[in-house]
């Protein structure tokens, strides 16, 4: 659930503050033009969290396992990665210049824990939070005034926004969904079974065997493989795609032809950098009402528990011959 001390929708206080602040409106409109659905923002946050976890090297998948210094560094990385993605100009007094206006950027993994420096008073602040466990994030704008800040500060003299004034935040993205960290959210027994495998290839195979009909990002695969050539562990010619095909499991990637197969089967369609696995069974076109896809000269549907295992068909060829 979302935090209880604010409304996800724009409330009266936030709307009132925005209506009397033309700079806030200008920055808001610019951000919405750049990212109307929040998809780019969401991917930046997902990639930043994965960058900190560095699963390929460390095998970590849980924010809670980060070192204190790494968590402290998260704010700087979010600021940097957002600027790279949206090409914000450098600010003078603040981090950015957006629509010609000075804007500071503050990130926290916990809602309300943004640390505001004294020099931000009088300026706009882009406040961002993301929680990997809840798969949620938000980004909003607020004009920093002395009266909205708690007076107790940390050793760097940074302040926090009083709880009763958080309703003045104008949420540009009021209810963002963070791409799922599958290793974090899968049942513990399944996760343990994946991570217990001794080789990177075996871990990737087990991941796609146990996590079906859910989007799996490349970073999750990278963490499971813990190898630089992690994509090779997914593809055919000895990867998971060929190993699991004999058990009736398809692994679809972000190729258009694969996306069409997923859509025909009515399973989640893999987006850029994602995979979706599913066990299929051969069906007769006029004798089975299940959604189906035509592959390798036959009709196939998502297998149910009672359907016997049989080799899956080949997926349509893509530019990569081993895809």
GROMACS .gro file of C-alpha atoms in nm:
model
  323
    1UNK     CA    1   0.000   0.000   0.000
    2UNK     CA    2   0.103   0.360  -0.054
    3UNK     CA    3   0.207   0.573   0.245
    4UNK     CA    4  -0.089   0.692   0.448
    5UNK     CA    5   0.014   1.054   0.501
    6UNK     CA    6  -0.055   1.175   0.151
    7UNK     CA    7  -0.313   1.132  -0.121
    8UNK     CA    8  -0.190   0.963  -0.437
    9UNK     CA    9  -0.413   1.191  -0.638
   10UNK     CA   10  -0.346   1.563  -0.655
   11UNK     CA   11  -0.505   1.716  -0.346
   12UNK     CA   12  -0.630   2.064  -0.277
   13UNK     CA   13  -0.311   2.184  -0.106
   14UNK     CA   14  -0.084   2.070  -0.392
   15UNK     CA   15  -0.315   2.212  -0.659
   16UNK     CA   16  -0.338   2.542  -0.474
   17UNK     CA   17   0.040   2.567  -0.441
   18UNK     CA   18   0.090   2.490  -0.808
   19UNK     CA   19  -0.171   2.740  -0.929
   20UNK     CA   20   0.015   3.025  -0.759
   21UNK     CA   21   0.361   2.910  -0.876
   22UNK     CA   22   0.413   2.959  -1.253
   23UNK     CA   23   0.766   2.816  -1.234
   24UNK     CA   24   0.636   2.492  -1.082
   25UNK     CA   25   0.373   2.469  -1.358
   26UNK     CA   26   0.638   2.526  -1.626
   27UNK     CA   27   0.866   2.253  -1.485
   28UNK     CA   28   0.571   2.016  -1.440
   29UNK     CA   29   0.454   2.064  -1.799
   30UNK     CA   30   0.808   2.013  -1.931
   31UNK     CA   31   0.850   1.687  -1.738
   32UNK     CA   32   0.514   1.557  -1.858
   33UNK     CA   33   0.604   1.636  -2.219
   34UNK     CA   34   0.931   1.446  -2.182
   35UNK     CA   35   0.771   1.143  -2.015
   36UNK     CA   36   0.390   1.147  -2.023
   37UNK     CA   37   0.347   0.798  -1.875
   38UNK     CA   38   0.649   0.791  -1.647
   39UNK     CA   39   0.802   0.498  -1.836
   40UNK     CA   40   1.143   0.658  -1.887
   41UNK     CA   41   1.159   0.771  -1.525
   42UNK     CA   42   1.064   0.421  -1.410
   43UNK     CA   43   1.342   0.258  -1.612
   44UNK     CA   44   1.600   0.503  -1.477
   45UNK     CA   45   1.503   0.410  -1.120
   46UNK     CA   46   1.506   0.038  -1.199
   47UNK     CA   47   1.848   0.062  -1.363
   48UNK     CA   48   1.988   0.274  -1.079
   49UNK     CA   49   1.880   0.025  -0.813
   50UNK     CA   50   2.026  -0.258  -1.020
   51UNK     CA   51   2.346  -0.058  -1.068
   52UNK     CA   52   2.383  -0.030  -0.690
   53UNK     CA   53   2.306  -0.399  -0.633
   54UNK     CA   54   2.561  -0.496  -0.902
   55UNK     CA   55   2.418  -0.848  -0.910
   56UNK     CA   56   2.652  -0.970  -1.183
   57UNK     CA   57   2.945  -0.935  -0.943
   58UNK     CA   58   2.782  -0.961  -0.600
   59UNK     CA   59   2.478  -1.184  -0.656
   60UNK     CA   60   2.269  -0.934  -0.455
   61UNK     CA   61   1.903  -0.871  -0.535
   62UNK     CA   62   1.775  -0.700  -0.217
   63UNK     CA   63   1.810  -0.330  -0.132
   64UNK     CA   64   1.841  -0.431   0.235
   65UNK     CA   65   2.178  -0.595   0.163
   66UNK     CA   66   2.336  -0.272   0.042
   67UNK     CA   67   2.604  -0.112   0.256
   68UNK     CA   68   2.524   0.217   0.428
   69UNK     CA   69   2.767   0.400   0.200
   70UNK     CA   70   2.598   0.249  -0.107
   71UNK     CA   71   2.254   0.363   0.009
   72UNK     CA   72   2.392   0.711   0.069
   73UNK     CA   73   2.531   0.709  -0.286
   74UNK     CA   74   2.189   0.621  -0.431
   75UNK     CA   75   2.071   0.981  -0.430
   76UNK     CA   76   2.369   1.098  -0.634
   77UNK     CA   77   2.325   0.815  -0.884
   78UNK     CA   78   1.954   0.892  -0.932
   79UNK     CA   79   2.038   1.260  -0.992
   80UNK     CA   80   2.310   1.170  -1.243
   81UNK     CA   81   2.106   0.906  -1.429
   82UNK     CA   82   1.798   1.127  -1.456
   83UNK     CA   83   2.011   1.406  -1.600
   84UNK     CA   84   2.164   1.168  -1.854
   85UNK     CA   85   1.825   1.029  -1.957
   86UNK     CA   86   1.642   1.362  -1.991
   87UNK     CA   87   1.944   1.579  -2.078
   88UNK     CA   88   1.863   1.839  -1.815
   89UNK     CA   89   2.100   2.135  -1.827
   90UNK     CA   90   2.331   2.188  -1.531
   91UNK     CA   91   2.192   2.418  -1.267
   92UNK     CA   92   2.390   2.693  -1.102
   93UNK     CA   93   2.249   2.711  -0.750
   94UNK     CA   94   2.067   2.376  -0.787
   95UNK     CA   95   2.127   2.039  -0.960
   96UNK     CA   96   1.936   2.108  -1.282
   97UNK     CA   97   1.794   2.378  -1.500
   98UNK     CA   98   1.457   2.252  -1.631
   99UNK     CA   99   1.257   2.477  -1.864
  100UNK     CA  100   1.509   2.744  -1.770
  101UNK     CA  101   1.430   2.711  -1.397
  102UNK     CA  102   1.664   2.604  -1.115
  103UNK     CA  103   1.552   2.267  -0.971
  104UNK     CA  104   1.716   2.055  -0.702
  105UNK     CA  105   1.672   1.676  -0.704
  106UNK     CA  106   1.637   1.460  -0.394
  107UNK     CA  107   1.588   1.083  -0.380
  108UNK     CA  108   1.496   0.857  -0.092
  109UNK     CA  109   1.410   0.491  -0.070
  110UNK     CA  110   1.163   0.585   0.205
  111UNK     CA  111   0.877   0.827   0.145
  112UNK     CA  112   0.934   1.154   0.327
  113UNK     CA  113   1.304   1.100   0.406
  114UNK     CA  114   1.441   1.347   0.153
  115UNK     CA  115   1.732   1.546   0.295
  116UNK     CA  116   1.694   1.909   0.190
  117UNK     CA  117   2.003   2.135   0.204
  118UNK     CA  118   1.958   2.490   0.339
  119UNK     CA  119   2.060   2.638   0.003
  120UNK     CA  120   1.748   2.484  -0.156
  121UNK     CA  121   1.518   2.719   0.040
  122UNK     CA  122   1.326   2.931  -0.207
  123UNK     CA  123   1.388   2.690  -0.494
  124UNK     CA  124   1.186   2.411  -0.653
  125UNK     CA  125   1.277   2.056  -0.555
  126UNK     CA  126   1.208   1.739  -0.753
  127UNK     CA  127   1.148   1.481  -0.480
  128UNK     CA  128   1.165   1.115  -0.580
  129UNK     CA  129   1.117   0.794  -0.385
  130UNK     CA  130   1.124   0.431  -0.496
  131UNK     CA  131   1.063   0.114  -0.298
  132UNK     CA  132   1.181  -0.206  -0.465
  133UNK     CA  133   0.989  -0.425  -0.222
  134UNK     CA  134   0.660  -0.252  -0.310
  135UNK     CA  135   0.755  -0.200  -0.677
  136UNK     CA  136   0.638   0.160  -0.641
  137UNK     CA  137   0.783   0.504  -0.705
  138UNK     CA  138   0.675   0.866  -0.724
  139UNK     CA  139   0.817   1.195  -0.845
  140UNK     CA  140   0.681   1.532  -0.739
  141UNK     CA  141   0.760   1.902  -0.719
  142UNK     CA  142   0.753   2.131  -0.418
  143UNK     CA  143   0.872   2.482  -0.346
  144UNK     CA  144   1.105   2.464  -0.048
  145UNK     CA  145   1.018   2.722   0.219
  146UNK     CA  146   1.170   2.744   0.565
  147UNK     CA  147   0.835   2.698   0.738
  148UNK     CA  148   0.773   2.355   0.577
  149UNK     CA  149   1.102   2.209   0.704
  150UNK     CA  150   1.177   2.035   1.031
  151UNK     CA  151   1.427   2.235   1.231
  152UNK     CA  152   1.634   1.937   1.346
  153UNK     CA  153   1.906   1.869   1.094
  154UNK     CA  154   2.176   1.610   1.043
  155UNK     CA  155   2.547   1.686   1.065
  156UNK     CA  156   2.540   1.828   0.711
  157UNK     CA  157   2.266   2.072   0.820
  158UNK     CA  158   2.018   1.906   0.584
  159UNK     CA  159   1.649   1.918   0.678
  160UNK     CA  160   1.337   1.710   0.608
  161UNK     CA  161   0.991   1.818   0.498
  162UNK     CA  162   0.738   1.824   0.783
  163UNK     CA  163   0.480   1.547   0.754
  164UNK     CA  164   0.193   1.797   0.760
  165UNK     CA  165   0.337   1.979   0.459
  166UNK     CA  166   0.395   1.677   0.236
  167UNK     CA  167   0.047   1.731   0.096
  168UNK     CA  168   0.190   2.036  -0.083
  169UNK     CA  169   0.395   1.810  -0.310
  170UNK     CA  170   0.258   1.822  -0.664
  171UNK     CA  171   0.295   1.463  -0.786
  172UNK     CA  172   0.398   1.463  -1.150
  173UNK     CA  173   0.378   1.084  -1.135
  174UNK     CA  174   0.143   1.000  -0.845
  175UNK     CA  175   0.150   0.621  -0.870
  176UNK     CA  176   0.449   0.491  -1.063
  177UNK     CA  177   0.506   0.118  -1.097
  178UNK     CA  178   0.867   0.002  -1.075
  179UNK     CA  179   0.958  -0.290  -1.308
  180UNK     CA  180   0.947  -0.597  -1.085
  181UNK     CA  181   1.261  -0.734  -0.925
  182UNK     CA  182   1.164  -1.098  -0.977
  183UNK     CA  183   1.436  -1.248  -0.756
  184UNK     CA  184   1.319  -1.030  -0.468
  185UNK     CA  185   0.950  -1.113  -0.510
  186UNK     CA  186   0.951  -1.482  -0.600
  187UNK     CA  187   0.872  -1.739  -0.328
  188UNK     CA  188   1.174  -1.801  -0.106
  189UNK     CA  189   1.179  -2.174  -0.183
  190UNK     CA  190   1.192  -2.106  -0.558
  191UNK     CA  191   1.460  -1.840  -0.516
  192UNK     CA  192   1.671  -2.073  -0.303
  193UNK     CA  193   1.636  -2.344  -0.567
  194UNK     CA  194   1.760  -2.104  -0.836
  195UNK     CA  195   2.054  -1.970  -0.639
  196UNK     CA  196   2.157  -2.316  -0.515
  197UNK     CA  197   2.254  -2.424  -0.867
  198UNK     CA  198   2.630  -2.445  -0.908
  199UNK     CA  199   2.671  -2.292  -1.253
  200UNK     CA  200   2.544  -1.972  -1.409
  201UNK     CA  201   2.373  -2.167  -1.687
  202UNK     CA  202   2.194  -2.394  -1.439
  203UNK     CA  203   2.075  -2.091  -1.237
  204UNK     CA  204   1.935  -1.922  -1.548
  205UNK     CA  205   1.764  -2.246  -1.657
  206UNK     CA  206   1.605  -2.286  -1.314
  207UNK     CA  207   1.496  -1.921  -1.313
  208UNK     CA  208   1.300  -1.957  -1.637
  209UNK     CA  209   1.164  -2.296  -1.530
  210UNK     CA  210   1.024  -2.162  -1.202
  211UNK     CA  211   0.921  -1.809  -1.301
  212UNK     CA  212   0.672  -1.842  -1.584
  213UNK     CA  213   0.426  -1.593  -1.730
  214UNK     CA  214   0.606  -1.303  -1.557
  215UNK     CA  215   0.838  -1.046  -1.706
  216UNK     CA  216   1.203  -1.109  -1.619
  217UNK     CA  217   1.448  -0.826  -1.682
  218UNK     CA  218   1.800  -0.864  -1.813
  219UNK     CA  219   1.934  -0.748  -1.478
  220UNK     CA  220   1.760  -1.039  -1.305
  221UNK     CA  221   1.918  -1.277  -1.557
  222UNK     CA  222   2.255  -1.107  -1.503
  223UNK     CA  223   2.226  -1.156  -1.126
  224UNK     CA  224   2.131  -1.523  -1.164
  225UNK     CA  225   2.411  -1.593  -1.413
  226UNK     CA  226   2.680  -1.382  -1.242
  227UNK     CA  227   2.867  -1.387  -1.572
  228UNK     CA  228   2.956  -1.117  -1.823
  229UNK     CA  229   2.816  -1.324  -2.111
  230UNK     CA  230   2.482  -1.367  -1.932
  231UNK     CA  231   2.279  -1.319  -2.253
  232UNK     CA  232   2.441  -1.631  -2.396
  233UNK     CA  233   2.281  -1.822  -2.105
  234UNK     CA  234   1.934  -1.732  -2.239
  235UNK     CA  235   1.971  -1.792  -2.610
  236UNK     CA  236   1.955  -2.112  -2.811
  237UNK     CA  237   2.261  -2.316  -2.902
  238UNK     CA  238   2.310  -2.444  -2.551
  239UNK     CA  239   2.139  -2.169  -2.350
  240UNK     CA  240   1.816  -2.186  -2.153
  241UNK     CA  241   1.604  -2.146  -2.464
  242UNK     CA  242   1.730  -2.474  -2.611
  243UNK     CA  243   1.766  -2.656  -2.275
  244UNK     CA  244   1.407  -2.585  -2.166
  245UNK     CA  245   1.250  -2.635  -2.508
  246UNK     CA  246   1.266  -3.011  -2.458
  247UNK     CA  247   1.046  -2.962  -2.149
  248UNK     CA  248   0.788  -2.765  -2.346
  249UNK     CA  249   0.899  -2.420  -2.228
  250UNK     CA  250   0.928  -2.121  -2.459
  251UNK     CA  251   1.139  -1.818  -2.364
  252UNK     CA  252   1.026  -1.509  -2.553
  253UNK     CA  253   1.237  -1.195  -2.572
  254UNK     CA  254   1.170  -0.839  -2.681
  255UNK     CA  255   1.176  -0.920  -3.053
  256UNK     CA  256   0.856  -0.822  -3.233
  257UNK     CA  257   0.796  -1.177  -3.353
  258UNK     CA  258   0.830  -1.307  -2.997
  259UNK     CA  259   0.601  -1.033  -2.868
  260UNK     CA  260   0.334  -1.139  -3.115
  261UNK     CA  261   0.357  -1.498  -2.989
  262UNK     CA  262   0.316  -1.379  -2.630
  263UNK     CA  263   0.019  -1.165  -2.729
  264UNK     CA  264  -0.143  -1.460  -2.912
  265UNK     CA  265  -0.096  -1.681  -2.603
  266UNK     CA  266  -0.228  -1.397  -2.383
  267UNK     CA  267   0.069  -1.400  -2.147
  268UNK     CA  268   0.262  -1.085  -2.045
  269UNK     CA  269   0.435  -0.940  -2.349
  270UNK     CA  270   0.808  -0.884  -2.292
  271UNK     CA  271   0.909  -0.520  -2.321
  272UNK     CA  272   1.253  -0.392  -2.410
  273UNK     CA  273   1.516  -0.584  -2.215
  274UNK     CA  274   1.268  -0.840  -2.080
  275UNK     CA  275   1.188  -1.210  -2.121
  276UNK     CA  276   0.879  -1.420  -2.053
  277UNK     CA  277   0.879  -1.800  -2.028
  278UNK     CA  278   0.576  -2.028  -2.054
  279UNK     CA  279   0.512  -2.399  -2.092
  280UNK     CA  280   0.298  -2.478  -2.396
  281UNK     CA  281   0.102  -2.772  -2.528
  282UNK     CA  282  -0.015  -2.867  -2.876
  283UNK     CA  283  -0.389  -2.812  -2.934
  284UNK     CA  284  -0.642  -2.866  -3.210
  285UNK     CA  285  -0.765  -2.537  -3.353
  286UNK     CA  286  -1.136  -2.622  -3.345
  287UNK     CA  287  -1.135  -2.837  -3.030
  288UNK     CA  288  -0.972  -2.611  -2.769
  289UNK     CA  289  -1.094  -2.268  -2.664
  290UNK     CA  290  -0.764  -2.157  -2.511
  291UNK     CA  291  -0.576  -1.864  -2.669
  292UNK     CA  292  -0.329  -2.012  -2.913
  293UNK     CA  293  -0.035  -1.933  -3.136
  294UNK     CA  294   0.060  -2.098  -3.465
  295UNK     CA  295   0.420  -2.219  -3.451
  296UNK     CA  296   0.614  -2.482  -3.641
  297UNK     CA  297   0.306  -2.585  -3.840
  298UNK     CA  298   0.082  -2.647  -3.537
  299UNK     CA  299  -0.136  -2.464  -3.284
  300UNK     CA  300  -0.005  -2.421  -2.930
  301UNK     CA  301  -0.163  -2.296  -2.607
  302UNK     CA  302  -0.043  -2.233  -2.253
  303UNK     CA  303  -0.015  -2.574  -2.087
  304UNK     CA  304  -0.220  -2.661  -1.781
  305UNK     CA  305  -0.096  -2.888  -1.502
  306UNK     CA  306  -0.268  -3.192  -1.648
  307UNK     CA  307  -0.120  -3.146  -1.995
  308UNK     CA  308   0.169  -3.389  -2.058
  309UNK     CA  309   0.514  -3.247  -2.121
  310UNK     CA  310   0.622  -3.238  -2.484
  311UNK     CA  311   0.896  -3.051  -2.671
  312UNK     CA  312   0.802  -2.693  -2.746
  313UNK     CA  313   0.805  -2.556  -3.101
  314UNK     CA  314   1.077  -2.332  -3.236
  315UNK     CA  315   1.011  -1.962  -3.196
  316UNK     CA  316   1.006  -1.749  -3.513
  317UNK     CA  317   1.353  -1.664  -3.638
  318UNK     CA  318   1.489  -1.319  -3.562
  319UNK     CA  319   1.794  -1.128  -3.678
  320UNK     CA  320   1.995  -1.323  -3.422
  321UNK     CA  321   2.010  -1.677  -3.557
  322UNK     CA  322   2.058  -1.818  -3.206
  323UNK     CA  323   1.777  -1.611  -3.051
   0.00000   0.00000   0.00000
